[in-house]
Every structure is written in structure tokens, then in C-alpha cells.
Short mmCIF file of C-alpha atoms in Angstrom, two decimals:
data_model
loop_
_atom_site.label_atom_id
_atom_site.label_comp_id
_atom_site.label_asym_id
_atom_site.label_seq_id
_atom_site.Cartn_x
_atom_site.Cartn_y
_atom_site.Cartn_z
CA UNK A 86 9.46 -16.99 2.04
CA UNK A 87 7.48 -17.02 -1.29
CA UNK A 88 6.70 -19.49 -3.48
CA UNK A 89 8.64 -20.47 -6.81
CA UNK A 90 6.86 -21.06 -9.63
CA UNK A 91 7.73 -24.39 -11.76
CA UNK A 92 7.25 -24.04 -15.73
CA UNK A 93 7.15 -26.95 -18.01
CA UNK A 94 8.94 -25.12 -20.87
CA UNK A 95 7.76 -27.93 -23.45
CA UNK A 96 4.06 -26.50 -22.79
CA UNK A 97 4.61 -22.98 -22.10
CA UNK A 98 2.45 -20.67 -24.64
CA UNK A 99 4.63 -17.63 -25.25
CA UNK A 100 3.22 -14.24 -26.51
CA UNK A 101 4.07 -14.75 -30.44
CA UNK A 102 2.55 -18.59 -30.31
CA UNK A 103 -1.00 -18.82 -31.07
CA UNK A 104 -2.59 -21.24 -28.92
CA UNK A 105 -4.79 -23.99 -29.99
CA UNK A 106 -8.37 -23.51 -28.67
CA UNK A 107 -9.81 -26.70 -28.72
CA UNK A 108 -13.99 -26.28 -28.71
CA UNK A 109 -15.80 -25.99 -25.45
CA UNK A 110 -17.65 -29.44 -25.77
CA UNK A 111 -14.07 -31.23 -25.50
CA UNK A 112 -13.94 -29.51 -21.87
CA UNK A 113 -16.90 -31.21 -19.65
CA UNK A 114 -17.21 -28.65 -16.78
CA UNK A 115 -15.89 -29.82 -13.67
CA UNK A 116 -17.35 -28.29 -10.17
CA UNK A 117 -15.01 -25.77 -8.43
CA UNK A 118 -14.91 -23.28 -5.78
CA UNK A 119 -12.32 -21.20 -3.73
CA UNK A 120 -10.17 -22.62 -0.99
CA UNK A 121 -10.84 -20.61 2.18
CA UNK A 122 -8.50 -22.36 4.65
CA UNK A 123 -7.78 -19.96 7.58
CA UNK A 124 -4.83 -20.65 10.43
CA UNK A 125 -5.64 -19.47 13.60
CA UNK A 126 -2.67 -19.37 15.52
CA UNK A 127 -2.46 -20.65 19.44
CA UNK A 128 -0.49 -17.46 20.14
CA UNK A 129 -3.27 -15.21 19.97
CA UNK A 130 -0.75 -11.90 19.29
CA UNK A 131 -0.52 -13.52 15.88
CA UNK A 132 -3.40 -12.51 13.90
CA UNK A 133 -5.21 -15.27 11.83
CA UNK A 134 -4.08 -15.90 8.32
CA UNK A 135 -5.12 -17.67 5.04
CA UNK A 136 -3.05 -20.80 3.43
CA UNK A 137 -2.88 -22.28 0.07
CA UNK A 138 -2.15 -25.38 -1.09
CA UNK A 139 -0.07 -24.01 -4.64
CA UNK A 140 1.39 -20.83 -2.88
CA UNK A 141 3.18 -20.30 0.35
CA UNK A 142 1.92 -17.02 0.56
CA UNK A 143 -0.07 -16.28 4.13
CA UNK A 144 -1.93 -12.80 3.63
CA UNK A 145 -3.73 -11.48 6.70
CA UNK A 146 -7.53 -12.92 7.32
CA UNK A 147 -9.48 -9.77 7.65
CA UNK A 148 -12.57 -9.72 10.13
CA UNK A 149 -14.98 -7.98 7.95
CA UNK A 150 -18.30 -6.03 8.89
CA UNK A 151 -20.65 -4.43 6.20
CA UNK A 152 -23.91 -2.50 7.09
CA UNK A 153 -25.16 -3.21 3.52
CA UNK A 154 -24.59 -0.12 2.06
CA UNK A 155 -22.86 0.30 -1.74
CA UNK A 156 -19.18 -0.04 -1.76
CA UNK A 157 -16.98 1.45 -4.36
CA UNK A 158 -15.44 -1.16 -6.93
CA UNK A 159 -11.86 -2.21 -6.76
CA UNK A 160 -9.38 -4.11 -4.78
CA UNK A 161 -7.70 -2.78 -1.54
CA UNK A 162 -3.64 -2.13 -1.83
CA UNK A 163 -1.74 -2.52 1.25
CA UNK A 164 1.54 -3.26 3.40
CA UNK A 165 0.62 -5.24 6.52
CA UNK A 166 3.56 -5.85 8.95
CA UNK A 167 4.28 -6.57 12.32
CA UNK A 168 5.44 -3.59 14.53
CA UNK A 169 7.18 -5.86 16.66
CA UNK A 170 8.44 -9.70 16.77
CA UNK A 171 5.18 -10.57 16.58
CA UNK A 172 1.76 -9.82 14.73
CA UNK A 173 1.37 -10.46 11.34
CA UNK A 174 2.34 -13.86 9.72
CA UNK A 175 3.60 -12.17 6.66
CA UNK A 176 4.77 -8.98 6.08
CA UNK A 177 4.56 -8.37 2.40
CA UNK A 178 2.32 -6.14 0.02
CA UNK A 179 -0.71 -7.53 -1.15
CA UNK A 180 -3.63 -6.71 -3.19
CA UNK A 181 -6.88 -8.18 -1.37
CA UNK A 182 -11.09 -8.30 -2.31
CA UNK A 183 -13.45 -6.90 -0.19
CA UNK A 184 -14.36 -10.46 0.23
CA UNK A 185 -11.39 -11.37 2.14
CA UNK A 186 -9.33 -13.35 -0.48
CA UNK A 187 -5.84 -12.63 -1.85
CA UNK A 188 -5.29 -10.92 -5.57
CA UNK A 189 -1.55 -10.83 -5.77
CA UNK A 190 1.11 -10.66 -3.25
CA UNK A 191 4.45 -8.97 -4.17
CA UNK A 192 7.26 -11.37 -2.94
CA UNK A 193 10.71 -9.85 -1.45
CA UNK A 194 13.11 -9.53 1.07
CA UNK A 195 12.70 -5.67 2.07
CA UNK A 196 10.41 -3.85 3.95
CA UNK A 197 7.71 -2.31 1.73
CA UNK A 198 5.16 0.84 1.86
CA UNK A 199 2.77 2.72 -0.08
CA UNK A 200 1.73 -0.11 -2.11
CA UNK A 201 -1.02 1.64 -4.41
CA UNK A 202 -1.88 2.11 -8.11
CA UNK A 203 -0.30 5.36 -9.94
CA UNK A 204 -0.94 6.90 -13.55
CA UNK A 205 2.24 7.07 -15.50
CA UNK A 206 1.79 8.32 -19.07
CA UNK A 207 -1.82 7.46 -18.92
CA UNK A 208 -1.35 3.92 -17.86
CA UNK A 209 -1.88 2.38 -14.24
CA UNK A 210 1.13 1.06 -12.63
CA UNK A 211 1.62 -0.58 -9.19
CA UNK A 212 4.10 1.32 -7.47
CA UNK A 213 5.88 1.12 -4.05
CA UNK A 214 8.70 1.66 -1.90
CA UNK A 215 11.45 -0.91 -0.66
CA UNK A 216 14.18 -0.67 1.58
CA UNK A 217 15.06 -0.66 5.34
CA UNK A 218 13.27 1.24 8.00
CA UNK A 219 14.53 2.49 11.33
CA UNK A 220 12.30 4.62 13.56
CA UNK A 221 10.35 7.14 11.93
CA UNK A 222 12.07 7.03 8.18
CA UNK A 223 13.50 4.56 6.13
CA UNK A 224 16.21 3.99 3.33
CA UNK A 225 15.42 2.58 0.08
CA UNK A 226 14.15 2.62 -3.70
CA UNK A 227 10.93 2.88 -5.58
CA UNK A 228 9.50 0.82 -8.54
CA UNK A 229 6.79 0.54 -10.87
CA UNK A 230 5.30 -2.59 -12.05
CA UNK A 231 3.32 -2.58 -15.21
CA UNK A 232 0.31 -4.92 -16.05
CA UNK A 233 2.50 -7.94 -16.89
CA UNK A 234 4.31 -7.20 -13.50
CA UNK A 235 7.58 -6.55 -15.32
CA UNK A 236 9.04 -4.18 -12.76
CA UNK A 237 10.97 -0.93 -13.39
CA UNK A 238 12.85 0.09 -10.46
CA UNK A 239 14.34 4.04 -9.78
CA UNK A 240 17.48 3.91 -7.82
CA UNK A 241 18.42 6.77 -5.15
CA UNK A 242 21.87 7.21 -4.25
CA UNK A 243 24.26 10.32 -3.50
CA UNK A 244 25.83 11.01 -0.15
CA UNK A 245 23.67 10.68 2.85
CA UNK A 246 24.53 10.53 6.59
CA UNK A 247 22.15 8.06 7.89
CA UNK A 248 21.33 5.82 11.33
CA UNK A 249 21.15 2.63 9.62
CA UNK A 250 23.98 0.81 11.17
CA UNK A 251 23.00 -3.11 10.72
CA UNK A 252 21.82 -3.49 6.93
CA UNK A 253 23.09 -2.04 3.62
CA UNK A 254 19.89 -0.16 1.74
CA UNK A 255 19.24 -0.60 -1.60
CA UNK A 256 19.36 3.31 -1.67
CA UNK A 257 18.63 6.38 0.30
CA UNK A 258 15.06 7.04 -0.55
CA UNK A 259 12.73 7.54 2.55
CA UNK A 260 9.41 5.14 2.43
CA UNK A 261 6.94 8.07 3.41
CA UNK A 262 6.30 9.36 -0.02
CA UNK A 263 6.41 8.66 -3.95
CA UNK A 264 3.84 10.58 -5.90
CA UNK A 265 3.85 10.77 -9.69
CA UNK A 266 2.92 13.99 -11.15
CA UNK A 267 1.06 14.53 -14.53
CA UNK A 268 4.60 15.64 -15.80
CA UNK A 269 6.21 12.11 -15.85
CA UNK A 270 8.36 13.08 -12.70
CA UNK A 271 7.83 11.42 -9.04
CA UNK A 272 8.25 13.61 -5.73
CA UNK A 273 10.24 11.67 -2.84
CA UNK A 274 11.36 12.21 0.41
CA UNK A 275 14.55 11.90 1.84
CA UNK A 276 16.14 12.04 5.61
CA UNK A 277 19.59 13.26 6.02
CA UNK A 278 21.37 13.93 9.77
CA UNK A 279 22.88 17.12 9.60
CA UNK A 280 24.59 19.52 11.95
CA UNK A 281 22.40 22.11 13.67
CA UNK A 282 22.77 24.38 16.82
CA UNK A 283 20.00 23.42 18.88
CA UNK A 284 21.77 24.47 22.47
CA UNK A 285 18.79 27.19 22.69
CA UNK A 286 16.16 24.35 22.93
CA UNK A 287 18.11 21.42 24.69
CA UNK A 288 21.70 22.45 25.78
CA UNK A 289 25.22 22.19 24.30
CA UNK A 290 25.30 18.92 23.36
CA UNK A 291 22.49 18.94 21.35
CA UNK A 292 23.87 19.72 17.65
CA UNK A 293 22.44 17.56 14.90
CA UNK A 294 18.96 17.31 13.44
CA UNK A 295 17.15 15.01 10.78
CA UNK A 296 16.68 17.20 7.79
CA UNK A 297 13.52 16.62 5.56
CA UNK A 298 14.57 16.56 1.84
CA UNK A 299 12.11 16.60 -1.18
CA UNK A 300 13.19 15.42 -4.51
CA UNK A 301 11.67 15.65 -7.88
CA UNK A 302 12.80 13.03 -10.29
CA UNK A 303 12.21 12.22 -13.80
CA UNK A 304 11.21 8.58 -14.22
CA UNK A 305 12.28 8.46 -17.65
CA UNK A 306 15.87 9.55 -17.29
CA UNK A 307 15.93 9.21 -13.44
CA UNK A 308 17.62 12.48 -12.91
CA UNK A 309 16.69 15.03 -10.24
CA UNK A 310 15.14 18.05 -11.41
CA UNK A 311 14.16 19.81 -8.18
CA UNK A 312 15.47 19.83 -4.68
CA UNK A 313 14.12 21.28 -1.39
CA UNK A 314 15.30 21.33 1.92
CA UNK A 315 13.14 21.93 5.40
CA UNK A 316 16.51 23.14 6.96
CA UNK A 317 16.73 25.97 4.41
CA UNK A 318 13.28 27.02 4.91
CA UNK A 319 12.14 26.35 8.53
CA UNK A 320 13.56 27.34 11.86
CA UNK A 321 14.05 23.88 13.68
CA UNK A 322 13.71 25.56 17.13
CA UNK A 323 10.11 26.43 16.28
CA UNK A 324 9.07 22.64 16.09
CA UNK A 325 6.07 21.11 18.19
CA UNK A 326 8.09 18.19 18.54
CA UNK A 327 9.39 17.82 22.22
CA UNK A 328 13.24 17.96 22.65
CA UNK A 329 14.32 15.46 23.69
CA UNK A 330 11.94 12.60 22.75
CA UNK A 331 11.33 9.36 21.13
CA UNK A 332 12.34 11.53 17.90
CA UNK A 333 15.80 12.44 19.04
CA UNK A 334 17.82 14.16 21.55
CA UNK A 335 20.31 16.22 19.41
CA UNK A 336 23.21 13.94 19.44
CA UNK A 337 24.46 12.52 16.34
CA UNK A 338 23.29 8.96 17.51
CA UNK A 339 19.86 10.33 18.12
CA UNK A 340 19.15 13.13 15.89
CA UNK A 341 16.32 15.48 16.15
CA UNK A 342 13.54 14.91 13.61
CA UNK A 343 12.35 18.57 14.03
CA UNK A 344 10.20 18.71 10.79
CA UNK A 345 9.08 15.07 9.65
CA UNK A 346 8.04 15.34 5.98
CA UNK A 347 5.52 12.91 5.16
CA UNK A 348 3.39 13.56 2.30
CA UNK A 349 3.75 15.56 -0.86
CA UNK A 350 1.57 16.45 -3.78
CA UNK A 351 1.79 18.62 -6.90
CA UNK A 352 -0.90 20.94 -6.28
CA UNK A 353 -0.40 23.16 -9.43
CA UNK A 354 1.97 23.17 -12.33
CA UNK A 355 4.17 25.59 -9.94
CA UNK A 356 3.26 24.40 -6.47
CA UNK A 357 4.00 21.42 -4.18
CA UNK A 358 1.80 20.91 -1.20
CA UNK A 359 3.38 19.19 1.51
CA UNK A 360 2.96 18.12 4.97
CA UNK A 361 4.93 18.46 8.39
CA UNK A 362 4.25 15.74 10.88
CA UNK A 363 6.09 17.79 13.63
CA UNK A 364 4.88 21.27 12.85
CA UNK A 365 1.42 20.33 12.89
CA UNK A 366 1.07 21.93 9.44
CA UNK A 367 0.75 21.76 5.58
CA UNK A 368 2.57 24.11 3.34
CA UNK A 369 2.32 25.17 -0.33
CA UNK A 370 6.24 25.72 -1.80
CA UNK A 371 7.07 27.01 -4.89
CA UNK A 372 8.33 24.47 -7.44
CA UNK A 373 10.63 26.99 -9.01
CA UNK A 374 12.24 28.70 -6.13
CA UNK A 375 11.46 26.57 -3.25
CA UNK A 376 9.94 29.26 -1.22
CA UNK A 377 7.09 28.97 1.26
CA UNK A 378 4.06 30.32 0.00
CA UNK A 379 1.75 29.82 2.88
CA UNK A 380 1.12 27.60 6.02
CA UNK A 381 -2.02 26.10 7.09
CA UNK A 382 -1.36 25.64 10.67
CA UNK A 383 -3.29 22.78 12.55
CA UNK A 384 -3.51 23.91 15.83
CA UNK A 385 -6.20 26.74 15.91
CA UNK A 386 -4.06 29.19 17.68
CA UNK A 387 -4.59 32.74 16.64
CA UNK A 388 -1.83 34.07 14.41
CA UNK A 389 -0.58 31.21 13.23
CA UNK A 390 0.27 30.37 9.55
CA UNK A 391 -1.88 32.39 6.86
CA UNK A 392 -5.55 31.27 7.44
CA UNK A 393 -7.76 31.89 10.48
CA UNK A 394 -7.67 29.72 13.13
CA UNK A 395 -9.20 26.30 12.60
CA UNK A 396 -12.33 25.27 14.55
CA UNK A 397 -11.83 22.56 17.21
CA UNK A 398 -13.35 19.92 14.70
CA UNK A 399 -10.91 20.87 11.93
CA UNK A 400 -7.83 20.89 14.01
CA UNK A 401 -5.17 18.53 13.52
CA UNK A 402 -1.44 17.38 14.74
CA UNK A 403 1.03 14.59 13.80
CA UNK A 404 -1.10 14.16 10.72
CA UNK A 405 -0.31 12.17 7.65
CA UNK A 406 -1.22 11.75 3.88
CA UNK A 407 -2.35 15.56 2.99
CA UNK A 408 -4.04 15.84 -0.24
CA UNK A 409 -5.66 18.78 -2.16
CA UNK A 410 -8.12 18.15 -5.03
CA UNK A 411 -10.93 20.13 -6.64
CA UNK A 412 -8.45 22.96 -7.08
CA UNK A 413 -9.77 26.32 -8.79
CA UNK A 414 -8.28 29.94 -8.39
CA UNK A 415 -10.93 30.24 -5.57
CA UNK A 416 -9.62 27.20 -3.31
CA UNK A 417 -9.74 23.55 -2.98
CA UNK A 418 -10.31 20.92 -0.80
CA UNK A 419 -7.68 19.12 1.46
CA UNK A 420 -7.79 16.01 3.07
CA UNK A 421 -5.48 14.27 5.85
CA UNK A 422 -5.36 11.75 8.42
CA UNK A 423 -5.25 13.49 11.62
CA UNK A 424 -3.40 11.35 14.29
CA UNK A 425 -3.62 14.04 16.73
CA UNK A 426 -1.64 11.96 19.25
CA UNK A 427 2.16 10.62 19.46
CA UNK A 428 3.62 8.24 21.82
CA UNK A 429 3.75 9.86 25.47
CA UNK A 430 1.36 12.37 24.32
CA UNK A 431 -2.27 11.90 24.36
CA UNK A 432 -5.45 14.13 24.50
CA UNK A 433 -9.30 13.81 24.45
CA UNK A 434 -9.30 13.99 20.70
CA UNK A 435 -9.77 10.91 18.57
CA UNK A 436 -7.64 10.03 15.30
CA UNK A 437 -9.81 10.71 12.42
CA UNK A 438 -9.95 11.58 8.72
CA UNK A 439 -10.49 15.28 8.17
CA UNK A 440 -11.79 17.41 5.07
CA UNK A 441 -11.25 21.14 4.98
CA UNK A 442 -12.46 23.49 2.16
CA UNK A 443 -9.41 25.88 1.75
CA UNK A 444 -10.19 29.42 0.40
CA UNK A 445 -7.72 31.03 -2.07
CA UNK A 446 -6.11 33.55 -1.50
CA UNK A 447 -4.72 33.04 1.74
CA UNK A 448 -6.67 35.25 4.43
CA UNK A 449 -5.91 35.22 8.10
CA UNK A 450 -9.46 36.33 9.05
CA UNK A 451 -10.96 33.38 7.19
CA UNK A 452 -10.39 29.77 8.55
CA UNK A 453 -10.94 26.76 6.13
CA UNK A 454 -14.20 25.38 6.34
CA UNK A 455 -14.64 21.88 7.99
CA UNK A 456 -16.88 19.59 5.75
CA UNK A 457 -16.13 16.25 7.31
CA UNK A 458 -14.42 15.16 10.91
CA UNK A 459 -14.79 11.37 10.66
CA UNK A 460 -14.94 10.78 14.56
CA UNK A 461 -14.82 6.99 15.14
CA UNK A 462 -17.53 5.56 17.09
CA UNK A 463 -15.22 4.10 19.62
CA UNK A 464 -12.09 5.42 20.87
CA UNK A 465 -9.41 5.59 18.23
CA UNK A 466 -5.59 6.66 19.40
CA UNK A 467 -3.12 6.18 16.39
CA UNK A 468 -0.11 7.46 17.22
CA UNK A 469 1.42 7.03 13.72
CA UNK A 470 0.75 6.54 10.03
CA UNK A 471 -2.64 6.44 8.53
CA UNK A 472 -4.41 7.49 5.21
CA UNK A 473 -7.64 8.91 4.06
CA UNK A 474 -8.97 8.81 0.60
CA UNK A 475 -12.32 11.44 0.50
CA UNK A 476 -13.27 10.92 -3.10
CA UNK A 477 -13.47 6.57 -4.25
CA UNK A 478 -14.83 5.99 -7.40
CA UNK A 479 -18.20 6.00 -6.22
CA UNK A 480 -17.88 8.88 -3.65
CA UNK A 481 -17.35 7.08 -0.56
CA UNK A 482 -14.00 7.32 1.58
CA UNK A 483 -11.66 5.27 2.97
CA UNK A 484 -9.83 5.74 6.25
CA UNK A 485 -6.99 3.85 7.30
CA UNK A 486 -5.68 4.02 10.96
CA UNK A 487 -2.17 3.33 10.84
CA UNK A 488 -0.93 1.60 13.34
CA UNK A 489 -4.60 0.45 14.65
CA UNK A 490 -5.09 -2.13 11.81
CA UNK A 491 -8.54 -1.23 10.92
CA UNK A 492 -9.64 0.00 7.33
CA UNK A 493 -12.80 1.43 6.92
CA UNK A 494 -15.03 2.06 3.88
CA UNK A 495 -17.35 5.17 4.59
CA UNK A 496 -20.47 6.34 2.79
CA UNK A 497 -20.08 10.03 0.81
CA UNK A 498 -21.53 12.03 3.73
CA UNK A 499 -20.01 13.22 7.13
CA UNK A 500 -21.69 10.33 8.70
CA UNK A 501 -19.35 8.51 10.63
CA UNK A 502 -21.84 5.53 11.55
CA UNK A 503 -22.34 4.90 7.59
CA UNK A 504 -19.43 2.46 7.74
CA UNK A 505 -20.26 0.47 4.57
CA UNK A 506 -17.33 -1.82 5.11
CA UNK A 507 -14.63 -2.61 7.60
CA UNK A 508 -11.81 -4.96 7.66
CA UNK A 509 -9.61 -5.70 10.59
CA UNK A 510 -6.18 -7.07 9.80
CA UNK A 511 -4.39 -7.39 12.85
CA UNK A 512 -4.58 -6.77 16.69
CA UNK A 513 -4.04 -2.90 17.67
CA UNK A 514 -0.40 -1.66 17.82
CA UNK A 515 0.97 -5.28 16.55
CA UNK A 516 0.28 -5.05 13.32
CA UNK A 517 0.12 -1.79 11.04
CA UNK A 518 -0.32 -0.87 6.97
CA UNK A 519 1.01 2.42 6.92
CA UNK A 520 -1.38 3.56 4.23
CA UNK A 521 -3.90 1.84 2.05
CA UNK A 522 -5.49 2.38 -0.89
CA UNK A 523 -8.68 0.93 -2.95
CA UNK A 524 -8.50 0.81 -6.65
CA UNK A 525 -9.63 -1.20 -9.80
CA UNK A 526 -6.82 -3.20 -11.56
CA UNK A 527 -6.41 -5.77 -14.43
CA UNK A 528 -3.24 -7.95 -14.80
CA UNK A 529 -1.77 -10.76 -16.55
CA UNK A 530 1.43 -12.15 -15.24
CA UNK A 531 4.08 -12.07 -18.00
CA UNK A 532 7.13 -13.35 -15.44
CA UNK A 533 5.53 -16.39 -13.91
CA UNK A 534 3.09 -19.14 -14.95
CA UNK A 535 0.09 -20.52 -12.75
CA UNK A 536 0.90 -22.77 -10.04
CA UNK A 537 -0.96 -26.16 -9.89
CA UNK A 538 -0.59 -29.05 -7.07
CA UNK A 539 -2.56 -32.52 -7.50
CA UNK A 540 -3.89 -34.74 -5.07
CA UNK A 541 -5.50 -37.98 -4.70
CA UNK A 542 -7.02 -39.13 -1.60
CA UNK A 543 -8.80 -42.85 -2.14
CA UNK A 544 -10.66 -42.38 -5.36
CA UNK A 545 -11.23 -38.81 -4.91
CA UNK A 546 -8.86 -36.55 -7.47
CA UNK A 547 -8.35 -32.67 -6.54
CA UNK A 548 -6.60 -30.22 -8.32
CA UNK A 549 -5.56 -26.76 -6.56
CA UNK A 550 -4.40 -24.13 -8.86
CA UNK A 551 -3.51 -20.21 -8.44
CA UNK A 552 -1.76 -17.77 -10.48
CA UNK A 553 -0.71 -14.88 -8.35
CA UNK A 554 -1.71 -11.30 -9.90
CA UNK A 555 -3.79 -12.68 -12.47
CA UNK A 556 -7.34 -10.91 -12.51
CA UNK A 557 -9.03 -11.92 -15.37
CA UNK A 558 -8.93 -15.73 -15.81
CA UNK A 559 -12.10 -16.85 -16.10
CA UNK A 560 -11.64 -21.07 -16.49
CA UNK A 561 -9.32 -23.57 -15.83
CA UNK A 562 -8.98 -26.19 -18.37
CA UNK A 563 -7.20 -29.24 -17.40
CA UNK A 564 -5.32 -31.72 -19.62
CA UNK A 565 -3.70 -35.06 -18.81
CA UNK A 566 0.08 -35.14 -19.53
CA UNK A 567 0.86 -38.60 -21.26
CA UNK A 568 3.84 -39.88 -22.62
CA UNK A 569 5.83 -37.87 -24.99
CA UNK A 570 4.11 -34.64 -23.57
CA UNK A 571 0.99 -35.90 -25.25
CA UNK A 572 -1.83 -33.43 -23.93
CA UNK A 573 -5.17 -35.04 -23.12
CA UNK A 574 -8.43 -32.72 -22.72
CA UNK A 575 -9.97 -33.55 -19.15
CA UNK A 576 -12.27 -30.64 -18.29
CA UNK A 577 -12.66 -27.39 -17.15
CA UNK A 578 -13.54 -25.37 -14.26
CA UNK A 579 -14.84 -21.52 -13.53
CA UNK A 580 -12.10 -20.02 -11.68
CA UNK A 581 -12.90 -18.84 -8.05
CA UNK A 582 -10.71 -16.81 -5.63
CA UNK A 583 -6.92 -16.72 -5.46
CA UNK A 584 -6.71 -20.23 -5.55
CA UNK A 585 -9.32 -22.65 -7.25
CA UNK A 586 -10.02 -26.14 -6.01
CA UNK A 587 -11.19 -28.34 -8.96
CA UNK A 588 -13.09 -31.85 -8.05
CA UNK A 589 -12.05 -34.08 -10.97
CA UNK A 590 -14.75 -37.06 -11.33
CA UNK A 591 -13.83 -40.34 -10.37
CA UNK A 592 -13.95 -41.98 -13.45
CA UNK A 593 -10.61 -40.39 -14.55
CA UNK A 594 -9.06 -41.74 -11.14
CA UNK A 595 -6.03 -43.31 -13.12
CA UNK A 596 -4.75 -39.71 -14.44
CA UNK A 597 -1.69 -39.58 -12.88
CA UNK A 598 -0.28 -36.04 -14.32
CA UNK A 599 -2.05 -33.09 -15.10
CA UNK A 600 -1.56 -29.62 -15.91
CA UNK A 601 -3.93 -26.47 -16.17
CA UNK A 602 -4.28 -23.77 -18.90
CA UNK A 603 -5.45 -20.36 -17.62
CA UNK A 604 -8.44 -19.23 -20.17
CA UNK A 605 -9.32 -15.81 -20.62
CA UNK A 606 -10.47 -13.70 -23.47
CA UNK A 607 -11.72 -16.65 -25.10
CA UNK A 608 -8.30 -18.43 -25.40
CA UNK A 609 -5.53 -20.07 -23.35
CA UNK A 610 -3.01 -17.79 -22.83
CA UNK A 611 -0.63 -19.77 -20.00
CA UNK A 612 0.06 -23.36 -18.86
CA UNK A 613 0.88 -24.24 -15.28
CA UNK A 614 3.76 -26.50 -14.24
CA UNK A 615 2.74 -30.47 -14.46
CA UNK A 616 1.39 -31.79 -11.22
CA UNK A 617 1.37 -35.53 -10.50
CA UNK A 618 -0.08 -37.14 -7.49
CA UNK A 619 1.66 -40.15 -5.64
CA UNK A 620 0.35 -43.53 -6.74
CA UNK A 621 -1.73 -45.11 -3.86
CA UNK A 622 -1.08 -48.67 -3.00
#
């Protein structure tokens, strides 16, 4: 349950009201520091988490390691959640600092995935999927949030045959991908249970598959401008996924997930790069006709796909988050997270990040060149999820291990030992983050104000103040709230961390009610709720 931000409307500074700026000499500087309390549950299956006085959010507490090398600028964007009944204290999207503190937590009632920054019409937005998940896919909708935390939801209805029976989802969009294009559209996935004769592979009772669908939606008009179906172009009988398996037996109750579309990207204006987890392959499809232009097979087998067989260090299975960049007529670079395992099927290869140099046009005699294979220093087997950003702002790399809850920032080379930053946020296979990202973000909330708690312990007065999502606050100015809503300046304190602890001098110990003003860009921009301590007798 999230925190409710009370607002004292008499004191609210609205956008069209010029706030009164009292000269700094009227505000003596009070000592302050960040609130850093961590809870270590007695049940060690539940990972340690942060707590605050002025907020009910309980984000994970990272176990952080660094090697002293330079790390990229920005915050971490992630969706930590439990994989079962226990694991994470809180399952909500968060923005976290490299120093293990909360910046923003998105409060809500749904499951969330793919929380990140994307550019839409040249402006950065927070984007994420919300809905309900079942094994391997989900049903929901997608939204954008601007730098004032104003939310714009893209609904996704239609007629779908789904396997979610105990809840009513907000839509039918799948959680795997929602990729904004430079043309003001978004590429999204959907899963639909569809009849198909699987008897040649699994007997007469196998008559149902999960069809992977790609939709391109105009964000402004919310109209579908392109639709692609895996079943229209791919033979389910050729899938690498076992039948029966944990991904279905072909019955209507457990349809066979033969393709499992899990990432999509506009590679050129006329083509879309897609990834199929269950074919161990990436495809390029026509954005106009939907036809498959080429297939990059991950197995290393001769004669598979349109390229030469991959060498061992570049082979992939059950992969996630395929991304192409540095695209020219002569080729492009392809990054992906190679899980290489699924539940019930393991091998000697580690789950890891891979970077390939892919030559164009495709040639069955020329395999892609392996530029990086970021084999972890310890054994990592991640059956699901994962992400790889091969080019952070300073050239570093971010690797997210899915159901193994470790995020690592590597240096810019093919050196797995150069771990510049590592954060663990759960026990293996008990906590996960489908993906995670690192980006800069500046925001000032319009939908809610700061939250203030005021405590008195003997002669000690302490204020605790936070403003969920505010990134630019430099100081907190404190006022005494008197009779008739009169505001008397008390002092100011440097903002520190998600929640700033302000020690109020003892000569002000008769002050019973206060409020805090967020000070940034040379002015007060928003006032908190009024907070009063209980009078001690």
C-alpha cells in the first residue's frame, strides 16, 4: 500500500502564483542528513529493504560492490518483485540511485514491467506496462508519464482468447515489449490462444497454440497501424520448445507457446527486428508486408537461418532483449541477453550478455562476429528474463540477469572482471526484475506535494521530509504554522537522499506545527502538509 500525501490547500503554491522568496538570511542553516534505516527481516527469504518516516514505500536494499572504475551517469529503473509468496517486501517500479537510495516509486494495484525512460516527440517520458501476469505472458496496458508525473494511458482492447481466469485485466497487451519509435508509434506484444493442429508433434489431443502478435500503435490517435502474427509466418512444429513442457501441452487449458515473441525494435524505417525465445532466433520482418526478410539462428548449426553458423561464444538460446544499433547498409551491431537455459533444461553455458557484429546483406557463409561475450565470473543460470544495454552514456555496459536478482555495470570492454558497479536486490530465484535500465531523469511532481513528519523527543525536534519523484530540490525551508495560518520562517536545510532528516535547534522547542517548502531553481516550488508533534507532558 502506498503513502497518501496530505496537502494543506491554504498553503499550496500553484503554477500561476509567484511564490514569495524570503532572503536567505531569514533562514539559518539547520543540520541535515539522509534517512538510511534498513530492515533485515527475520525470515531470510525476504530481502532487506529501506523504510522511511514520511513515506510507506519499502524499496529493496542493494548489496553494492564497486571496483573504483568510472560508472555511467544516471539512475536505475527497475521492477523488483517476488517470484512466489515471499522474496521482495514490495513489488512496485522504482527509480534508485547508485548509492542505494530511492528516487521515485510508482504506486499502484497491478503487476508492472519494463519501467524505463523513452523519448516521445523529442521529450523523455517514464513508460511501463501494467496489468496481470500468468506464466510466460500477461494482459494489460501501457502508459507514459511526463516530468510532472502526469500519466497518459494507452488502452489495448479487442477480442482475445486468454488464459487469465481469476482477474479482470485492464487490457490485453502483453508485458514483454513496448518500444517507442521515432515516428510517434509504439511496438507492443500480445498473446492469443488459437486453434492449430499439433498432432504430428504431440498426438491428437494437441490442438491449441499461443500465437505471438506484434502491434504497432499510433500513440496520439491510439490506432493500430500494423499487425503481425507469428502463426501466419512461422511453422509451430519447427519450434525449439519441447512439447509438452512448462510452456504448454497443446490443450486449450495449456496451449503451446511455440514462438514467444519477447522483444521488438524498429531497425530501419521499413523493417522491424524481433526476437523469438522459443525458436532461439532473431528475425527481420518487413514493416509493410510482414514477410520475414532474414533469420539469425542462435544454435550454431549449419544451414540454419541466413547467416553462417555462430561460433560457440556467440551462440544463444531462450534469449531476451535483442537490440540493433549502429545500423548502416553494411551491417549493424546486435546486443542480447542469452539465458541459454529454461526450467528443466540446463547445460554447461552460463547465462550472459552477447554483442555481435552482423554484416549485411546476409550471407550463409559469413557468420556474425562476436565482439563481446560477458561470461560471469561465477556460475549464472537464469531461466527467464534479462536485459543488456551495450552502450551506456559513457560506453559502459549494463547487464540484468532476470530471475537472478543481480544488476552489473561493466566497463566498456570485453572484460567480465571489470565490474564497475554491482547491486544485488534479492535471493536467487526468489526476486526478479524482468529488465532494468540506467538513464538520467529530471522531474518535479505536479500531482502531489512533499510529505512531512515532525517529531519531538524530549528537547530534540526532528523533521522528516520527502517528495516522491522530485529530483531537483536543493533545500528544504521550514516554517512555523501559527494561528490563522501565519507562516514564520524557521530555517533551511540541504536536501539529502529520498528523505531528508532535519535537526531543529533546541531553542525552537516550543514550535508545535511546521511545514516544509521545496526550494529549487532559486524559488520555493511546493509546500508540504502541515505536521505537528504531540505535546509532551
